[in-house]
Amino acid sequence: INCSSAPVNENDPVSLYKDAEEDIKSDHFQIAIEKLRNIKNKFPYSKVAIDSQLKIADIYFLQESFTEAATSYEAFRDLHPKHEKTAYASFRAAKSYYNDTPTDIARDLTTAKKALAAYEDFTRKYPNDPAALESQKDIVNIRILLADKELYIANFYFKRDFYSSSKPRYKKIIELYPETQAAKIAQEKIIEIDSQKDSPKNGQH
């Protein structure tokens, strides 16, 4: 049911686009997506066809369907590298991965790595964009999370006296994430491992 007052001209992509925007305002997201896809298919060369593509990504983001959002934003960015909204799409792709990242370091953090790569790409290409500051804050958080993940794995081996497995991981933390608290802990653990190796009681309990 369309509640908008203006009648929709099925042959006018702008009219259809405005109609889809009304659906978004009413939280009729799936209906809006169908209408926007219809615009893309029926009027592929119109300006609003490009806008529709980006709007679909925005709807996924609003719905917290972050995997679909990231894919859609990246598709827009790759198809329209010179568009005025390409920086926005690049930022939102990174943000989608970021929002999809679990906070529990025991879980798979592939999305965190994707977010980091996407944010670094965005800040390199658009250093003066208004969203660059927010990106930098998110990058700090991701780097802490990834460092903590490495520390979690390294400590697992350390606790079981598998020093040959834990030490390279501690070194990796210091190398990749030197500014984090995890790097300080890793440094202390390496000193501990080296002192264990020098001890004649190494491996005896």
GROMACS .gro file of C-alpha atoms in nm:
model
  205
    1ILE     CA    1   0.000   0.000   0.000
    2ASN     CA    2   0.144   0.334  -0.100
    3CYS     CA    3   0.062   0.610   0.143
    4SER     CA    4   0.245   0.889  -0.042
    5SER     CA    5   0.019   1.170  -0.164
    6ALA     CA    6   0.177   1.217  -0.507
    7PRO     CA    7   0.082   0.961  -0.771
    8VAL     CA    8   0.374   0.757  -0.899
    9ASN     CA    9   0.464   0.781  -1.265
   10GLU     CA   10   0.591   0.433  -1.356
   11ASN     CA   11   0.782   0.576  -1.652
   12ASP     CA   12   0.965   0.840  -1.450
   13PRO     CA   13   1.267   0.706  -1.258
   14VAL     CA   14   1.277   1.015  -1.032
   15SER     CA   15   0.914   0.963  -0.933
   16LEU     CA   16   0.983   0.596  -0.861
   17TYR     CA   17   1.291   0.685  -0.658
   18LYS     CA   18   1.095   0.930  -0.442
   19ASP     CA   19   0.835   0.660  -0.390
   20ALA     CA   20   1.105   0.419  -0.269
   21GLU     CA   21   1.236   0.689  -0.031
   22GLU     CA   22   0.889   0.712   0.124
   23ASP     CA   23   0.896   0.336   0.183
   24ILE     CA   24   1.232   0.370   0.358
   25LYS     CA   25   1.090   0.639   0.588
   26SER     CA   26   0.806   0.399   0.675
   27ASP     CA   27   1.056   0.116   0.741
   28HIS     CA   28   0.922  -0.081   0.443
   29PHE     CA   29   1.277  -0.176   0.354
   30GLN     CA   30   1.212  -0.484   0.141
   31ILE     CA   31   0.952  -0.303  -0.071
   32ALA     CA   32   1.197  -0.013  -0.117
   33ILE     CA   33   1.475  -0.251  -0.228
   34GLU     CA   34   1.244  -0.407  -0.489
   35LYS     CA   35   1.151  -0.064  -0.624
   36LEU     CA   36   1.513   0.050  -0.637
   37ARG     CA   37   1.616  -0.268  -0.820
   38ASN     CA   38   1.333  -0.205  -1.063
   39ILE     CA   39   1.470   0.145  -1.133
   40LYS     CA   40   1.817   0.001  -1.197
   41ASN     CA   41   1.676  -0.256  -1.440
   42LYS     CA   42   1.428  -0.030  -1.621
   43PHE     CA   43   1.634   0.290  -1.633
   44PRO     CA   44   1.998   0.175  -1.617
   45TYR     CA   45   2.136   0.497  -1.771
   46SER     CA   46   1.948   0.743  -1.552
   47LYS     CA   47   2.120   0.932  -1.269
   48VAL     CA   48   1.881   0.778  -1.016
   49ALA     CA   49   1.985   0.426  -1.124
   50ILE     CA   50   2.327   0.501  -0.971
   51ASP     CA   51   2.159   0.662  -0.667
   52SER     CA   52   1.938   0.352  -0.636
   53GLN     CA   53   2.242   0.126  -0.617
   54LEU     CA   54   2.384   0.328  -0.328
   55LYS     CA   55   2.045   0.353  -0.157
   56ILE     CA   56   2.013  -0.027  -0.157
   57ALA     CA   57   2.346  -0.046   0.029
   58ASP     CA   58   2.216   0.215   0.277
   59ILE     CA   59   1.904   0.006   0.341
   60TYR     CA   60   2.114  -0.303   0.416
   61PHE     CA   61   2.320  -0.090   0.656
   62LEU     CA   62   2.002   0.038   0.827
   63GLN     CA   63   1.880  -0.321   0.862
   64GLU     CA   64   2.217  -0.417   1.014
   65SER     CA   65   2.268  -0.665   0.728
   66PHE     CA   66   2.632  -0.562   0.729
   67THR     CA   67   2.767  -0.838   0.501
   68GLU     CA   68   2.526  -0.736   0.224
   69ALA     CA   69   2.591  -0.368   0.296
   70ALA     CA   70   2.969  -0.407   0.264
   71THR     CA   71   2.934  -0.598  -0.065
   72SER     CA   72   2.692  -0.338  -0.205
   73TYR     CA   73   2.906  -0.039  -0.104
   74GLU     CA   74   3.217  -0.201  -0.253
   75ALA     CA   75   3.031  -0.276  -0.576
   76PHE     CA   76   2.927   0.091  -0.598
   77ARG     CA   77   3.282   0.209  -0.527
   78ASP     CA   78   3.429  -0.021  -0.794
   79LEU     CA   79   3.168   0.065  -1.058
   80HIS     CA   80   3.175   0.441  -0.999
   81PRO     CA   81   3.532   0.537  -0.897
   82LYS     CA   82   3.482   0.906  -0.991
   83HIS     CA   83   3.136   0.954  -0.838
   84GLU     CA   84   3.092   1.223  -0.570
   85LYS     CA   85   2.965   0.956  -0.329
   86THR     CA   86   3.252   0.710  -0.382
   87ALA     CA   87   3.434   0.829  -0.067
   88TYR     CA   88   3.111   0.782   0.130
   89ALA     CA   89   3.065   0.430  -0.012
   90SER     CA   90   3.427   0.341   0.074
   91PHE     CA   91   3.382   0.460   0.431
   92ARG     CA   92   3.051   0.278   0.475
   93ALA     CA   93   3.200  -0.046   0.339
   94ALA     CA   94   3.467  -0.026   0.610
   95LYS     CA   95   3.207   0.064   0.873
   96SER     CA   96   2.994  -0.233   0.768
   97TYR     CA   97   3.283  -0.471   0.829
   98TYR     CA   98   3.359  -0.292   1.155
   99ASN     CA   99   3.000  -0.322   1.279
  100ASP     CA  100   3.001  -0.690   1.182
  101THR     CA  101   3.312  -0.768   1.388
  102PRO     CA  102   3.260  -0.971   1.707
  103THR     CA  103   3.404  -0.825   2.028
  104ASP     CA  104   3.494  -1.171   2.160
  105ILE     CA  105   3.861  -1.238   2.070
  106ALA     CA  106   3.799  -1.615   2.084
  107ARG     CA  107   3.585  -1.584   1.770
  108ASP     CA  108   3.684  -1.553   1.404
  109LEU     CA  109   3.803  -1.197   1.339
  110THR     CA  110   3.816  -1.207   0.958
  111THR     CA  111   3.575  -0.911   0.943
  112ALA     CA  112   3.812  -0.709   1.164
  113LYS     CA  113   4.093  -0.765   0.914
  114LYS     CA  114   3.862  -0.666   0.627
  115ALA     CA  115   3.756  -0.354   0.819
  116LEU     CA  116   4.118  -0.258   0.884
  117ALA     CA  117   4.214  -0.299   0.518
  118ALA     CA  118   3.907  -0.103   0.404
  119TYR     CA  119   3.966   0.180   0.654
  120GLU     CA  120   4.334   0.206   0.563
  121ASP     CA  121   4.240   0.223   0.195
  122PHE     CA  122   3.979   0.491   0.268
  123THR     CA  123   4.209   0.711   0.481
  124ARG     CA  124   4.488   0.681   0.224
  125LYS     CA  125   4.262   0.790  -0.063
  126TYR     CA  126   4.053   1.046   0.127
  127PRO     CA  127   4.270   1.183   0.412
  128ASN     CA  128   4.068   1.507   0.432
  129ASP     CA  129   3.725   1.348   0.426
  130PRO     CA  130   3.505   1.437   0.730
  131ALA     CA  131   3.479   1.065   0.809
  132ALA     CA  132   3.859   1.021   0.826
  133LEU     CA  133   3.867   1.107   1.198
  134GLU     CA  134   3.605   0.843   1.283
  135SER     CA  135   3.799   0.598   1.066
  136GLN     CA  136   4.118   0.661   1.264
  137LYS     CA  137   3.935   0.592   1.592
  138ASP     CA  138   3.795   0.267   1.454
  139ILE     CA  139   4.141   0.167   1.324
  140VAL     CA  140   4.281   0.208   1.678
  141ASN     CA  141   4.006  -0.019   1.817
  142ILE     CA  142   4.056  -0.282   1.547
  143ARG     CA  143   4.432  -0.291   1.600
  144ILE     CA  144   4.382  -0.342   1.976
  145LEU     CA  145   4.134  -0.622   1.904
  146LEU     CA  146   4.364  -0.799   1.656
  147ALA     CA  147   4.663  -0.764   1.890
  148ASP     CA  148   4.458  -0.909   2.177
  149LYS     CA  149   4.358  -1.200   1.951
  150GLU     CA  150   4.724  -1.278   1.877
  151LEU     CA  151   4.805  -1.249   2.248
  152TYR     CA  152   4.521  -1.487   2.332
  153ILE     CA  153   4.668  -1.750   2.096
  154ALA     CA  154   5.026  -1.691   2.210
  155ASN     CA  155   4.924  -1.723   2.576
  156PHE     CA  156   4.746  -2.049   2.500
  157TYR     CA  157   5.080  -2.201   2.393
  158PHE     CA  158   5.277  -2.023   2.664
  159LYS     CA  159   5.063  -2.171   2.942
  160ARG     CA  160   5.134  -2.518   2.806
  161ASP     CA  161   5.512  -2.449   2.785
  162PHE     CA  162   5.507  -2.460   2.404
  163TYR     CA  163   5.756  -2.175   2.386
  164SER     CA  164   5.860  -2.246   2.026
  165SER     CA  165   5.496  -2.179   1.927
  166SER     CA  166   5.432  -1.885   2.160
  167LYS     CA  167   5.751  -1.683   2.111
  168PRO     CA  168   5.709  -1.615   1.734
  169ARG     CA  169   5.353  -1.502   1.803
  170TYR     CA  170   5.470  -1.262   2.074
  171LYS     CA  171   5.726  -1.125   1.830
  172LYS     CA  172   5.455  -1.083   1.567
  173ILE     CA  173   5.246  -0.870   1.809
  174ILE     CA  174   5.543  -0.641   1.879
  175GLU     CA  175   5.613  -0.612   1.507
  176LEU     CA  176   5.256  -0.555   1.384
  177TYR     CA  177   5.094  -0.374   1.679
  178PRO     CA  178   5.380  -0.201   1.867
  179GLU     CA  179   5.156   0.072   2.013
  180THR     CA  180   4.919  -0.168   2.193
  181GLN     CA  181   4.910  -0.294   2.549
  182ALA     CA  182   4.934  -0.646   2.405
  183ALA     CA  183   5.280  -0.559   2.267
  184LYS     CA  184   5.402  -0.461   2.615
  185ILE     CA  185   5.276  -0.791   2.757
  186ALA     CA  186   5.434  -0.979   2.466
  187GLN     CA  187   5.769  -0.815   2.542
  188GLU     CA  188   5.747  -0.930   2.904
  189LYS     CA  189   5.656  -1.283   2.796
  190ILE     CA  190   5.958  -1.305   2.563
  191ILE     CA  191   6.188  -1.204   2.850
  192GLU     CA  192   6.020  -1.474   3.061
  193ILE     CA  193   6.066  -1.738   2.789
  194ASP     CA  194   6.433  -1.647   2.743
  195SER     CA  195   6.496  -1.671   3.116
  196GLN     CA  196   6.318  -2.010   3.120
  197LYS     CA  197   6.548  -2.133   2.844
  198ASP     CA  198   6.852  -2.025   3.044
  199SER     CA  199   6.725  -2.215   3.346
  200PRO     CA  200   6.851  -2.573   3.394
  201LYS     CA  201   6.498  -2.669   3.508
  202ASN     CA  202   6.345  -2.583   3.171
  203GLY     CA  203   6.069  -2.830   3.082
  204GLN     CA  204   6.078  -2.998   3.426
  205HIS     CA  205   5.779  -2.968   3.656
   0.00000   0.00000   0.00000
